[in-house]
């Protein structure tokens, strides 16, 4: 009986400890971030009331959140215009075909302005495409450099020279090269998209190459020896030994790259006036209306939120594929 009572007492204690730990975890993961956000909003509102610019008072949280509703309504109105445009075009083509059965109807694209939501989609498409293209080049190159000391010695000076160069310094060269090379009469992609894509790719390359090569070169030597003993073919060695061991380092480089790429893309869109969130910010700054500041601030919040979500998405992907779960905690 004494033993049973001790077990019951220990179980009760464990349950009470668990019930005590869970609220602490909730405070840490939910309540504290909410407190931080509320404090930020309060400080923002106080600062906004004391800042006056040439375009009027700096927007506070209320003004910016109202602007989100306005931007969404503008998007809905623009989509209605587009739908009406295509309906009129279809009706006109149907009448022409009814009069002349040999007439080949043409469907012209709607050329209205891109809305805020459209530009979010454009920027996301560009950054993800540039990131994917960079990963296709950087990860195999990083693996090759990590496996070969000779290749590492040959390529390392090039990496060290171009790594510190701002991708925006490449923007004029990329623009000129794309304009000279991409001259097809019926382009699949707009030149502005290609320019932004190549710029994003250039800024993504170096962190992924460096971290991948470091991860591959620092593989546990015992694993390499096992591979040699088993006489694994090169491809099997890379697939079974190298890649699983280097995954944490590869994803560190990927997370760094996606964050840098998002920042560089916004700046490139502002400088080159390519479609996207950067162009939206610049156009609103040039517009200089009474609502420009609140619209710019709304774009800033969206840019920050998307950057955060891109990083969290990469972290979730790392947790899904990595054997080292501790490397994907934050």
PDB file of C-alpha atoms in Angstrom:
ATOM      1  CA  UNK A   1       0.000   0.000   0.000  1.00  0.00           C
ATOM      2  CA  UNK A   2       2.828   2.334   0.869  1.00  0.00           C
ATOM      3  CA  UNK A   3       4.451   1.736  -2.542  1.00  0.00           C
ATOM      4  CA  UNK A   4       1.146   2.357  -4.348  1.00  0.00           C
ATOM      5  CA  UNK A   5       0.553   5.567  -2.413  1.00  0.00           C
ATOM      6  CA  UNK A   6       4.076   6.746  -3.266  1.00  0.00           C
ATOM      7  CA  UNK A   7       3.459   6.084  -6.947  1.00  0.00           C
ATOM      8  CA  UNK A   8       0.146   7.916  -6.827  1.00  0.00           C
ATOM      9  CA  UNK A   9       1.825  10.820  -5.070  1.00  0.00           C
ATOM     10  CA  UNK A  10       4.628  10.952  -7.678  1.00  0.00           C
ATOM     11  CA  UNK A  11       2.112  10.792 -10.527  1.00  0.00           C
ATOM     12  CA  UNK A  12       0.065  13.571  -8.975  1.00  0.00           C
ATOM     13  CA  UNK A  13       3.201  15.654  -8.584  1.00  0.00           C
ATOM     14  CA  UNK A  14       4.146  15.050 -12.236  1.00  0.00           C
ATOM     15  CA  UNK A  15       0.672  16.091 -13.397  1.00  0.00           C
ATOM     16  CA  UNK A  16       0.799  19.238 -11.284  1.00  0.00           C
ATOM     17  CA  UNK A  17       4.251  20.046 -12.675  1.00  0.00           C
ATOM     18  CA  UNK A  18       2.995  19.607 -16.228  1.00  0.00           C
ATOM     19  CA  UNK A  19       0.029  21.865 -15.534  1.00  0.00           C
ATOM     20  CA  UNK A  20       2.491  24.427 -14.194  1.00  0.00           C
ATOM     21  CA  UNK A  21       4.867  24.158 -17.167  1.00  0.00           C
ATOM     22  CA  UNK A  22       2.228  24.517 -19.897  1.00  0.00           C
ATOM     23  CA  UNK A  23       1.100  28.020 -18.817  1.00  0.00           C
ATOM     24  CA  UNK A  24       4.744  29.097 -18.669  1.00  0.00           C
ATOM     25  CA  UNK A  25       5.256  27.881 -22.240  1.00  0.00           C
ATOM     26  CA  UNK A  26       2.114  29.728 -23.295  1.00  0.00           C
ATOM     27  CA  UNK A  27       3.377  32.899 -21.605  1.00  0.00           C
ATOM     28  CA  UNK A  28       6.708  32.551 -23.372  1.00  0.00           C
ATOM     29  CA  UNK A  29       5.355  31.767 -26.841  1.00  0.00           C
ATOM     30  CA  UNK A  30       2.140  33.793 -26.931  1.00  0.00           C
ATOM     31  CA  UNK A  31       1.781  36.371 -24.181  1.00  0.00           C
ATOM     32  CA  UNK A  32       5.272  37.891 -24.315  1.00  0.00           C
ATOM     33  CA  UNK A  33       5.192  38.458 -28.105  1.00  0.00           C
ATOM     34  CA  UNK A  34       1.758  40.066 -27.721  1.00  0.00           C
ATOM     35  CA  UNK A  35       3.090  42.354 -25.004  1.00  0.00           C
ATOM     36  CA  UNK A  36       5.985  43.315 -27.278  1.00  0.00           C
ATOM     37  CA  UNK A  37       3.638  44.087 -30.180  1.00  0.00           C
ATOM     38  CA  UNK A  38       1.323  46.191 -27.984  1.00  0.00           C
ATOM     39  CA  UNK A  39       4.283  48.167 -26.596  1.00  0.00           C
ATOM     40  CA  UNK A  40       5.544  48.763 -30.140  1.00  0.00           C
ATOM     41  CA  UNK A  41       2.122  50.003 -31.289  1.00  0.00           C
ATOM     42  CA  UNK A  42       1.887  52.379 -28.318  1.00  0.00           C
ATOM     43  CA  UNK A  43       5.367  53.818 -28.957  1.00  0.00           C
ATOM     44  CA  UNK A  44       4.562  54.093 -32.674  1.00  0.00           C
ATOM     45  CA  UNK A  45       1.340  55.996 -31.964  1.00  0.00           C
ATOM     46  CA  UNK A  46       3.102  58.390 -29.551  1.00  0.00           C
ATOM     47  CA  UNK A  47       5.975  59.025 -31.978  1.00  0.00           C
ATOM     48  CA  UNK A  48       3.598  59.540 -34.927  1.00  0.00           C
ATOM     49  CA  UNK A  49       1.718  62.280 -33.052  1.00  0.00           C
ATOM     50  CA  UNK A  50       4.967  64.204 -32.646  1.00  0.00           C
ATOM     51  CA  UNK A  51       6.345  63.874 -36.187  1.00  0.00           C
ATOM     52  CA  UNK A  52       5.224  66.327 -38.860  1.00  0.00           C
ATOM     53  CA  UNK A  53       6.512  66.066 -42.423  1.00  0.00           C
ATOM     54  CA  UNK A  54       6.051  68.008 -45.654  1.00  0.00           C
ATOM     55  CA  UNK A  55       3.269  65.547 -46.533  1.00  0.00           C
ATOM     56  CA  UNK A  56       1.519  65.955 -43.196  1.00  0.00           C
ATOM     57  CA  UNK A  57       1.582  64.109 -39.922  1.00  0.00           C
ATOM     58  CA  UNK A  58       3.381  60.784 -39.809  1.00  0.00           C
ATOM     59  CA  UNK A  59       0.788  57.969 -39.935  1.00  0.00           C
ATOM     60  CA  UNK A  60      -0.042  56.098 -36.752  1.00  0.00           C
ATOM     61  CA  UNK A  61      -1.239  52.502 -36.479  1.00  0.00           C
ATOM     62  CA  UNK A  62      -4.898  53.431 -37.028  1.00  0.00           C
ATOM     63  CA  UNK A  63      -4.182  55.325 -40.255  1.00  0.00           C
ATOM     64  CA  UNK A  64      -2.051  52.503 -41.618  1.00  0.00           C
ATOM     65  CA  UNK A  65      -4.566  49.775 -40.797  1.00  0.00           C
ATOM     66  CA  UNK A  66      -7.320  51.812 -42.474  1.00  0.00           C
ATOM     67  CA  UNK A  67      -5.116  51.997 -45.540  1.00  0.00           C
ATOM     68  CA  UNK A  68      -5.037  48.202 -45.778  1.00  0.00           C
ATOM     69  CA  UNK A  69      -8.804  48.298 -46.325  1.00  0.00           C
ATOM     70  CA  UNK A  70      -8.433  50.995 -48.986  1.00  0.00           C
ATOM     71  CA  UNK A  71      -5.731  49.031 -50.814  1.00  0.00           C
ATOM     72  CA  UNK A  72      -7.905  45.921 -50.825  1.00  0.00           C
ATOM     73  CA  UNK A  73     -10.898  47.876 -52.161  1.00  0.00           C
ATOM     74  CA  UNK A  74      -8.701  49.285 -54.931  1.00  0.00           C
ATOM     75  CA  UNK A  75      -7.704  45.745 -55.837  1.00  0.00           C
ATOM     76  CA  UNK A  76     -11.349  44.620 -55.979  1.00  0.00           C
ATOM     77  CA  UNK A  77     -12.311  47.625 -58.117  1.00  0.00           C
ATOM     78  CA  UNK A  78      -9.437  46.960 -60.532  1.00  0.00           C
ATOM     79  CA  UNK A  79     -10.421  43.292 -60.859  1.00  0.00           C
ATOM     80  CA  UNK A  80     -13.995  44.379 -61.647  1.00  0.00           C
ATOM     81  CA  UNK A  81     -12.680  46.700 -64.361  1.00  0.00           C
ATOM     82  CA  UNK A  82     -10.629  43.852 -65.818  1.00  0.00           C
ATOM     83  CA  UNK A  83     -13.593  41.485 -65.790  1.00  0.00           C
ATOM     84  CA  UNK A  84     -15.785  44.120 -67.457  1.00  0.00           C
ATOM     85  CA  UNK A  85     -13.067  44.721 -70.065  1.00  0.00           C
ATOM     86  CA  UNK A  86     -12.908  41.026 -71.000  1.00  0.00           C
ATOM     87  CA  UNK A  87     -16.706  40.716 -71.074  1.00  0.00           C
ATOM     88  CA  UNK A  88     -16.991  43.657 -73.489  1.00  0.00           C
ATOM     89  CA  UNK A  89     -14.221  42.166 -75.617  1.00  0.00           C
ATOM     90  CA  UNK A  90     -15.894  38.746 -75.771  1.00  0.00           C
ATOM     91  CA  UNK A  91     -19.214  40.337 -76.659  1.00  0.00           C
ATOM     92  CA  UNK A  92     -17.603  42.396 -79.416  1.00  0.00           C
ATOM     93  CA  UNK A  93     -15.779  39.342 -80.797  1.00  0.00           C
ATOM     94  CA  UNK A  94     -18.995  37.311 -80.738  1.00  0.00           C
ATOM     95  CA  UNK A  95     -20.794  40.011 -82.766  1.00  0.00           C
ATOM     96  CA  UNK A  96     -17.924  40.134 -85.263  1.00  0.00           C
ATOM     97  CA  UNK A  97     -17.942  36.346 -85.694  1.00  0.00           C
ATOM     98  CA  UNK A  98     -21.721  36.389 -86.149  1.00  0.00           C
ATOM     99  CA  UNK A  99     -21.331  38.888 -89.010  1.00  0.00           C
ATOM    100  CA  UNK A 100     -18.200  37.312 -90.474  1.00  0.00           C
ATOM    101  CA  UNK A 101     -17.676  33.578 -89.680  1.00  0.00           C
ATOM    102  CA  UNK A 102     -14.131  33.784 -91.101  1.00  0.00           C
ATOM    103  CA  UNK A 103     -13.071  36.418 -88.571  1.00  0.00           C
ATOM    104  CA  UNK A 104     -10.389  35.258 -86.125  1.00  0.00           C
ATOM    105  CA  UNK A 105     -11.210  36.819 -82.733  1.00  0.00           C
ATOM    106  CA  UNK A 106      -8.361  38.367 -80.781  1.00  0.00           C
ATOM    107  CA  UNK A 107      -8.279  38.606 -77.005  1.00  0.00           C
ATOM    108  CA  UNK A 108      -6.212  41.557 -75.870  1.00  0.00           C
ATOM    109  CA  UNK A 109      -4.826  41.541 -72.327  1.00  0.00           C
ATOM    110  CA  UNK A 110      -6.066  44.040 -69.784  1.00  0.00           C
ATOM    111  CA  UNK A 111      -3.485  46.803 -69.378  1.00  0.00           C
ATOM    112  CA  UNK A 112      -4.725  48.446 -66.195  1.00  0.00           C
ATOM    113  CA  UNK A 113      -2.363  49.337 -63.372  1.00  0.00           C
ATOM    114  CA  UNK A 114      -1.080  46.675 -60.981  1.00  0.00           C
ATOM    115  CA  UNK A 115      -2.703  46.888 -57.573  1.00  0.00           C
ATOM    116  CA  UNK A 116      -0.923  46.540 -54.251  1.00  0.00           C
ATOM    117  CA  UNK A 117      -1.908  42.867 -54.028  1.00  0.00           C
ATOM    118  CA  UNK A 118      -0.783  42.264 -57.625  1.00  0.00           C
ATOM    119  CA  UNK A 119       2.610  43.753 -56.791  1.00  0.00           C
ATOM    120  CA  UNK A 120       2.929  41.517 -53.738  1.00  0.00           C
ATOM    121  CA  UNK A 121       2.408  38.528 -56.027  1.00  0.00           C
ATOM    122  CA  UNK A 122       4.960  39.879 -58.527  1.00  0.00           C
ATOM    123  CA  UNK A 123       7.627  40.338 -55.854  1.00  0.00           C
ATOM    124  CA  UNK A 124       6.992  36.893 -54.362  1.00  0.00           C
ATOM    125  CA  UNK A 125       7.179  35.228 -57.768  1.00  0.00           C
ATOM    126  CA  UNK A 126      10.453  37.014 -58.511  1.00  0.00           C
ATOM    127  CA  UNK A 127      12.172  36.283 -55.201  1.00  0.00           C
ATOM    128  CA  UNK A 128      11.155  32.609 -55.152  1.00  0.00           C
ATOM    129  CA  UNK A 129      12.204  32.095 -58.781  1.00  0.00           C
ATOM    130  CA  UNK A 130      15.574  33.765 -58.207  1.00  0.00           C
ATOM    131  CA  UNK A 131      16.108  31.792 -55.013  1.00  0.00           C
ATOM    132  CA  UNK A 132      15.265  28.486 -56.712  1.00  0.00           C
ATOM    133  CA  UNK A 133      17.613  29.231 -59.602  1.00  0.00           C
ATOM    134  CA  UNK A 134      20.413  30.133 -57.187  1.00  0.00           C
ATOM    135  CA  UNK A 135      19.854  26.924 -55.192  1.00  0.00           C
ATOM    136  CA  UNK A 136      20.122  24.814 -58.363  1.00  0.00           C
ATOM    137  CA  UNK A 137      23.559  26.334 -58.983  1.00  0.00           C
ATOM    138  CA  UNK A 138      24.887  26.960 -55.465  1.00  0.00           C
ATOM    139  CA  UNK A 139      24.132  23.655 -53.720  1.00  0.00           C
ATOM    140  CA  UNK A 140      25.846  21.366 -56.309  1.00  0.00           C
ATOM    141  CA  UNK A 141      28.739  23.835 -56.562  1.00  0.00           C
ATOM    142  CA  UNK A 142      29.068  23.986 -52.767  1.00  0.00           C
ATOM    143  CA  UNK A 143      29.080  20.167 -52.563  1.00  0.00           C
ATOM    144  CA  UNK A 144      31.779  19.959 -55.238  1.00  0.00           C
ATOM    145  CA  UNK A 145      33.905  22.570 -53.467  1.00  0.00           C
ATOM    146  CA  UNK A 146      33.471  20.826 -50.119  1.00  0.00           C
ATOM    147  CA  UNK A 147      34.520  17.461 -51.546  1.00  0.00           C
ATOM    148  CA  UNK A 148      37.525  18.714 -53.518  1.00  0.00           C
ATOM    149  CA  UNK A 149      40.308  20.689 -51.836  1.00  0.00           C
ATOM    150  CA  UNK A 150      41.801  21.520 -55.230  1.00  0.00           C
ATOM    151  CA  UNK A 151      38.517  22.957 -56.490  1.00  0.00           C
ATOM    152  CA  UNK A 152      38.109  24.854 -53.231  1.00  0.00           C
ATOM    153  CA  UNK A 153      41.585  26.382 -53.649  1.00  0.00           C
ATOM    154  CA  UNK A 154      40.807  27.363 -57.240  1.00  0.00           C
ATOM    155  CA  UNK A 155      37.364  28.900 -56.679  1.00  0.00           C
ATOM    156  CA  UNK A 156      37.779  30.394 -53.195  1.00  0.00           C
ATOM    157  CA  UNK A 157      39.520  33.597 -54.432  1.00  0.00           C
ATOM    158  CA  UNK A 158      36.646  34.264 -56.839  1.00  0.00           C
ATOM    159  CA  UNK A 159      34.090  33.774 -54.058  1.00  0.00           C
ATOM    160  CA  UNK A 160      36.002  36.057 -51.692  1.00  0.00           C
ATOM    161  CA  UNK A 161      36.207  38.812 -54.333  1.00  0.00           C
ATOM    162  CA  UNK A 162      32.565  38.794 -55.397  1.00  0.00           C
ATOM    163  CA  UNK A 163      30.993  37.936 -52.023  1.00  0.00           C
ATOM    164  CA  UNK A 164      31.240  41.500 -50.587  1.00  0.00           C
ATOM    165  CA  UNK A 165      29.878  43.142 -53.776  1.00  0.00           C
ATOM    166  CA  UNK A 166      26.375  44.494 -53.302  1.00  0.00           C
ATOM    167  CA  UNK A 167      23.950  42.891 -55.754  1.00  0.00           C
ATOM    168  CA  UNK A 168      22.676  46.400 -56.504  1.00  0.00           C
ATOM    169  CA  UNK A 169      26.083  47.149 -58.006  1.00  0.00           C
ATOM    170  CA  UNK A 170      25.339  44.412 -60.534  1.00  0.00           C
ATOM    171  CA  UNK A 171      21.944  45.915 -61.403  1.00  0.00           C
ATOM    172  CA  UNK A 172      23.134  48.282 -64.204  1.00  0.00           C
ATOM    173  CA  UNK A 173      25.257  45.520 -65.761  1.00  0.00           C
ATOM    174  CA  UNK A 174      22.439  42.979 -65.512  1.00  0.00           C
ATOM    175  CA  UNK A 175      20.012  45.453 -67.072  1.00  0.00           C
ATOM    176  CA  UNK A 176      22.342  46.126 -70.016  1.00  0.00           C
ATOM    177  CA  UNK A 177      23.133  42.451 -70.597  1.00  0.00           C
ATOM    178  CA  UNK A 178      19.488  41.355 -70.437  1.00  0.00           C
ATOM    179  CA  UNK A 179      18.479  44.158 -72.821  1.00  0.00           C
ATOM    180  CA  UNK A 180      21.193  43.076 -75.261  1.00  0.00           C
ATOM    181  CA  UNK A 181      20.654  39.307 -75.044  1.00  0.00           C
ATOM    182  CA  UNK A 182      16.930  38.930 -74.390  1.00  0.00           C
ATOM    183  CA  UNK A 183      15.662  40.322 -77.696  1.00  0.00           C
ATOM    184  CA  UNK A 184      12.969  37.833 -78.713  1.00  0.00           C
ATOM    185  CA  UNK A 185       9.939  39.278 -80.501  1.00  0.00           C
ATOM    186  CA  UNK A 186       7.498  37.288 -78.364  1.00  0.00           C
ATOM    187  CA  UNK A 187       9.118  37.067 -74.899  1.00  0.00           C
ATOM    188  CA  UNK A 188       7.816  34.513 -72.430  1.00  0.00           C
ATOM    189  CA  UNK A 189       8.806  36.780 -69.532  1.00  0.00           C
ATOM    190  CA  UNK A 190       9.079  40.547 -69.273  1.00  0.00           C
ATOM    191  CA  UNK A 191      12.594  41.976 -69.308  1.00  0.00           C
ATOM    192  CA  UNK A 192      11.959  43.645 -65.951  1.00  0.00           C
ATOM    193  CA  UNK A 193      11.222  40.219 -64.437  1.00  0.00           C
ATOM    194  CA  UNK A 194      14.435  38.738 -65.885  1.00  0.00           C
ATOM    195  CA  UNK A 195      16.506  41.660 -64.564  1.00  0.00           C
ATOM    196  CA  UNK A 196      15.079  41.300 -61.046  1.00  0.00           C
ATOM    197  CA  UNK A 197      15.405  37.497 -61.234  1.00  0.00           C
ATOM    198  CA  UNK A 198      19.110  37.603 -62.136  1.00  0.00           C
ATOM    199  CA  UNK A 199      19.800  40.228 -59.457  1.00  0.00           C
ATOM    200  CA  UNK A 200      18.135  38.061 -56.801  1.00  0.00           C
ATOM    201  CA  UNK A 201      20.034  34.998 -58.024  1.00  0.00           C
ATOM    202  CA  UNK A 202      23.371  36.784 -57.702  1.00  0.00           C
ATOM    203  CA  UNK A 203      22.698  37.792 -54.100  1.00  0.00           C
ATOM    204  CA  UNK A 204      21.547  34.279 -53.160  1.00  0.00           C
ATOM    205  CA  UNK A 205      24.553  32.428 -54.549  1.00  0.00           C
ATOM    206  CA  UNK A 206      27.318  33.209 -52.097  1.00  0.00           C
ATOM    207  CA  UNK A 207      25.733  32.350 -48.717  1.00  0.00           C
ATOM    208  CA  UNK A 208      24.497  29.023 -50.084  1.00  0.00           C
ATOM    209  CA  UNK A 209      27.811  28.120 -51.747  1.00  0.00           C
ATOM    210  CA  UNK A 210      29.855  28.979 -48.654  1.00  0.00           C
ATOM    211  CA  UNK A 211      27.634  27.253 -46.095  1.00  0.00           C
ATOM    212  CA  UNK A 212      27.154  24.173 -48.266  1.00  0.00           C
ATOM    213  CA  UNK A 213      30.897  23.770 -48.827  1.00  0.00           C
ATOM    214  CA  UNK A 214      31.607  24.267 -45.108  1.00  0.00           C
ATOM    215  CA  UNK A 215      28.977  21.678 -44.174  1.00  0.00           C
ATOM    216  CA  UNK A 216      30.332  19.144 -46.657  1.00  0.00           C
ATOM    217  CA  UNK A 217      33.987  19.645 -45.719  1.00  0.00           C
ATOM    218  CA  UNK A 218      33.242  19.232 -41.988  1.00  0.00           C
ATOM    219  CA  UNK A 219      31.485  15.850 -42.264  1.00  0.00           C
ATOM    220  CA  UNK A 220      32.441  13.360 -39.551  1.00  0.00           C
ATOM    221  CA  UNK A 221      35.485  11.483 -40.820  1.00  0.00           C
ATOM    222  CA  UNK A 222      34.142   8.200 -39.446  1.00  0.00           C
ATOM    223  CA  UNK A 223      31.204   8.420 -41.854  1.00  0.00           C
ATOM    224  CA  UNK A 224      33.589   9.048 -44.737  1.00  0.00           C
ATOM    225  CA  UNK A 225      35.669   6.026 -43.705  1.00  0.00           C
ATOM    226  CA  UNK A 226      32.561   3.834 -43.593  1.00  0.00           C
ATOM    227  CA  UNK A 227      31.720   4.950 -47.118  1.00  0.00           C
ATOM    228  CA  UNK A 228      35.238   4.024 -48.252  1.00  0.00           C
ATOM    229  CA  UNK A 229      35.066   0.623 -46.576  1.00  0.00           C
ATOM    230  CA  UNK A 230      31.743  -0.096 -48.305  1.00  0.00           C
ATOM    231  CA  UNK A 231      33.211   1.177 -51.596  1.00  0.00           C
ATOM    232  CA  UNK A 232      30.142   3.306 -52.235  1.00  0.00           C
ATOM    233  CA  UNK A 233      29.957   4.904 -55.688  1.00  0.00           C
ATOM    234  CA  UNK A 234      30.413   8.689 -55.731  1.00  0.00           C
ATOM    235  CA  UNK A 235      26.728   9.432 -56.325  1.00  0.00           C
ATOM    236  CA  UNK A 236      25.625   7.047 -53.571  1.00  0.00           C
ATOM    237  CA  UNK A 237      28.242   8.546 -51.215  1.00  0.00           C
ATOM    238  CA  UNK A 238      26.872  12.041 -51.876  1.00  0.00           C
ATOM    239  CA  UNK A 239      23.237  10.945 -51.536  1.00  0.00           C
ATOM    240  CA  UNK A 240      23.622   8.719 -48.460  1.00  0.00           C
ATOM    241  CA  UNK A 241      26.453  10.410 -46.548  1.00  0.00           C
ATOM    242  CA  UNK A 242      27.193  13.923 -47.758  1.00  0.00           C
ATOM    243  CA  UNK A 243      23.729  15.404 -48.239  1.00  0.00           C
ATOM    244  CA  UNK A 244      22.157  14.187 -44.964  1.00  0.00           C
ATOM    245  CA  UNK A 245      25.183  15.369 -42.982  1.00  0.00           C
ATOM    246  CA  UNK A 246      25.339  18.765 -44.710  1.00  0.00           C
ATOM    247  CA  UNK A 247      21.598  19.551 -44.609  1.00  0.00           C
ATOM    248  CA  UNK A 248      21.791  21.808 -41.499  1.00  0.00           C
ATOM    249  CA  UNK A 249      24.570  23.910 -43.051  1.00  0.00           C
ATOM    250  CA  UNK A 250      22.811  24.023 -46.414  1.00  0.00           C
ATOM    251  CA  UNK A 251      19.638  25.359 -44.819  1.00  0.00           C
ATOM    252  CA  UNK A 252      21.559  27.954 -42.815  1.00  0.00           C
ATOM    253  CA  UNK A 253      22.824  29.280 -46.137  1.00  0.00           C
ATOM    254  CA  UNK A 254      19.339  29.092 -47.651  1.00  0.00           C
ATOM    255  CA  UNK A 255      17.769  31.033 -44.771  1.00  0.00           C
ATOM    256  CA  UNK A 256      20.444  33.698 -45.053  1.00  0.00           C
ATOM    257  CA  UNK A 257      19.958  33.858 -48.815  1.00  0.00           C
ATOM    258  CA  UNK A 258      16.175  34.182 -48.781  1.00  0.00           C
ATOM    259  CA  UNK A 259      16.348  37.042 -46.271  1.00  0.00           C
ATOM    260  CA  UNK A 260      19.027  38.895 -48.239  1.00  0.00           C
ATOM    261  CA  UNK A 261      17.191  38.228 -51.505  1.00  0.00           C
ATOM    262  CA  UNK A 262      13.964  39.759 -50.219  1.00  0.00           C
ATOM    263  CA  UNK A 263      15.741  42.927 -49.057  1.00  0.00           C
ATOM    264  CA  UNK A 264      17.726  43.249 -52.284  1.00  0.00           C
ATOM    265  CA  UNK A 265      14.667  42.682 -54.465  1.00  0.00           C
ATOM    266  CA  UNK A 266      12.720  45.554 -52.877  1.00  0.00           C
ATOM    267  CA  UNK A 267      15.687  47.891 -53.355  1.00  0.00           C
ATOM    268  CA  UNK A 268      16.214  46.697 -56.948  1.00  0.00           C
ATOM    269  CA  UNK A 269      12.552  47.269 -57.788  1.00  0.00           C
ATOM    270  CA  UNK A 270      12.810  50.803 -56.433  1.00  0.00           C
ATOM    271  CA  UNK A 271      15.979  51.614 -58.381  1.00  0.00           C
ATOM    272  CA  UNK A 272      15.031  49.940 -61.667  1.00  0.00           C
ATOM    273  CA  UNK A 273      11.305  50.747 -61.417  1.00  0.00           C
ATOM    274  CA  UNK A 274      10.482  47.116 -62.022  1.00  0.00           C
ATOM    275  CA  UNK A 275       6.980  45.938 -61.031  1.00  0.00           C
ATOM    276  CA  UNK A 276       6.694  44.866 -57.399  1.00  0.00           C
ATOM    277  CA  UNK A 277       6.473  46.188 -53.867  1.00  0.00           C
ATOM    278  CA  UNK A 278       9.606  48.299 -54.299  1.00  0.00           C
ATOM    279  CA  UNK A 279       8.050  50.153 -57.222  1.00  0.00           C
ATOM    280  CA  UNK A 280       4.852  50.616 -55.213  1.00  0.00           C
ATOM    281  CA  UNK A 281       6.822  52.302 -52.406  1.00  0.00           C
ATOM    282  CA  UNK A 282       8.700  54.533 -54.842  1.00  0.00           C
ATOM    283  CA  UNK A 283       5.556  55.509 -56.765  1.00  0.00           C
ATOM    284  CA  UNK A 284       3.796  56.466 -53.547  1.00  0.00           C
ATOM    285  CA  UNK A 285       6.813  58.529 -52.472  1.00  0.00           C
ATOM    286  CA  UNK A 286       6.795  60.313 -55.831  1.00  0.00           C
ATOM    287  CA  UNK A 287       3.031  60.759 -55.682  1.00  0.00           C
ATOM    288  CA  UNK A 288       3.272  62.891 -52.555  1.00  0.00           C
ATOM    289  CA  UNK A 289      -0.425  62.755 -51.669  1.00  0.00           C
ATOM    290  CA  UNK A 290      -1.810  63.078 -48.166  1.00  0.00           C
ATOM    291  CA  UNK A 291      -2.197  59.290 -47.995  1.00  0.00           C
ATOM    292  CA  UNK A 292       1.246  58.432 -49.375  1.00  0.00           C
ATOM    293  CA  UNK A 293       2.958  58.035 -46.006  1.00  0.00           C
ATOM    294  CA  UNK A 294       0.316  55.689 -44.643  1.00  0.00           C
ATOM    295  CA  UNK A 295       0.390  53.639 -47.852  1.00  0.00           C
ATOM    296  CA  UNK A 296       4.189  53.423 -47.710  1.00  0.00           C
ATOM    297  CA  UNK A 297       4.037  52.384 -44.060  1.00  0.00           C
ATOM    298  CA  UNK A 298       1.468  49.703 -44.939  1.00  0.00           C
ATOM    299  CA  UNK A 299       3.856  48.402 -47.604  1.00  0.00           C
ATOM    300  CA  UNK A 300       6.721  48.410 -45.080  1.00  0.00           C
ATOM    301  CA  UNK A 301       4.692  46.253 -42.682  1.00  0.00           C
ATOM    302  CA  UNK A 302       3.779  43.838 -45.476  1.00  0.00           C
ATOM    303  CA  UNK A 303       7.417  43.612 -46.605  1.00  0.00           C
ATOM    304  CA  UNK A 304       8.495  42.792 -43.054  1.00  0.00           C
ATOM    305  CA  UNK A 305       5.722  40.234 -42.568  1.00  0.00           C
ATOM    306  CA  UNK A 306       6.519  38.479 -45.849  1.00  0.00           C
ATOM    307  CA  UNK A 307      10.215  38.385 -44.957  1.00  0.00           C
ATOM    308  CA  UNK A 308       9.328  36.788 -41.625  1.00  0.00           C
ATOM    309  CA  UNK A 309       7.047  34.217 -43.283  1.00  0.00           C
ATOM    310  CA  UNK A 310       9.711  33.328 -45.855  1.00  0.00           C
ATOM    311  CA  UNK A 311      12.193  32.674 -43.062  1.00  0.00           C
ATOM    312  CA  UNK A 312       9.674  30.603 -41.068  1.00  0.00           C
ATOM    313  CA  UNK A 313       8.782  28.612 -44.184  1.00  0.00           C
ATOM    314  CA  UNK A 314      12.440  27.794 -44.771  1.00  0.00           C
ATOM    315  CA  UNK A 315      12.798  26.798 -41.113  1.00  0.00           C
ATOM    316  CA  UNK A 316       9.759  24.503 -41.371  1.00  0.00           C
ATOM    317  CA  UNK A 317      11.213  22.899 -44.492  1.00  0.00           C
ATOM    318  CA  UNK A 318      14.500  22.372 -42.644  1.00  0.00           C
ATOM    319  CA  UNK A 319      12.679  20.669 -39.774  1.00  0.00           C
ATOM    320  CA  UNK A 320      10.936  18.386 -42.251  1.00  0.00           C
ATOM    321  CA  UNK A 321      14.074  17.171 -44.049  1.00  0.00           C
ATOM    322  CA  UNK A 322      16.863  17.506 -41.485  1.00  0.00           C
ATOM    323  CA  UNK A 323      17.929  14.720 -39.149  1.00  0.00           C
ATOM    324  CA  UNK A 324      19.324  17.308 -36.717  1.00  0.00           C
ATOM    325  CA  UNK A 325      16.148  18.835 -35.273  1.00  0.00           C
ATOM    326  CA  UNK A 326      18.135  20.961 -32.824  1.00  0.00           C
ATOM    327  CA  UNK A 327      19.584  22.927 -35.737  1.00  0.00           C
ATOM    328  CA  UNK A 328      16.072  24.002 -36.784  1.00  0.00           C
ATOM    329  CA  UNK A 329      14.718  25.409 -33.543  1.00  0.00           C
ATOM    330  CA  UNK A 330      14.840  29.089 -34.446  1.00  0.00           C
TER     331      UNK A 330
END
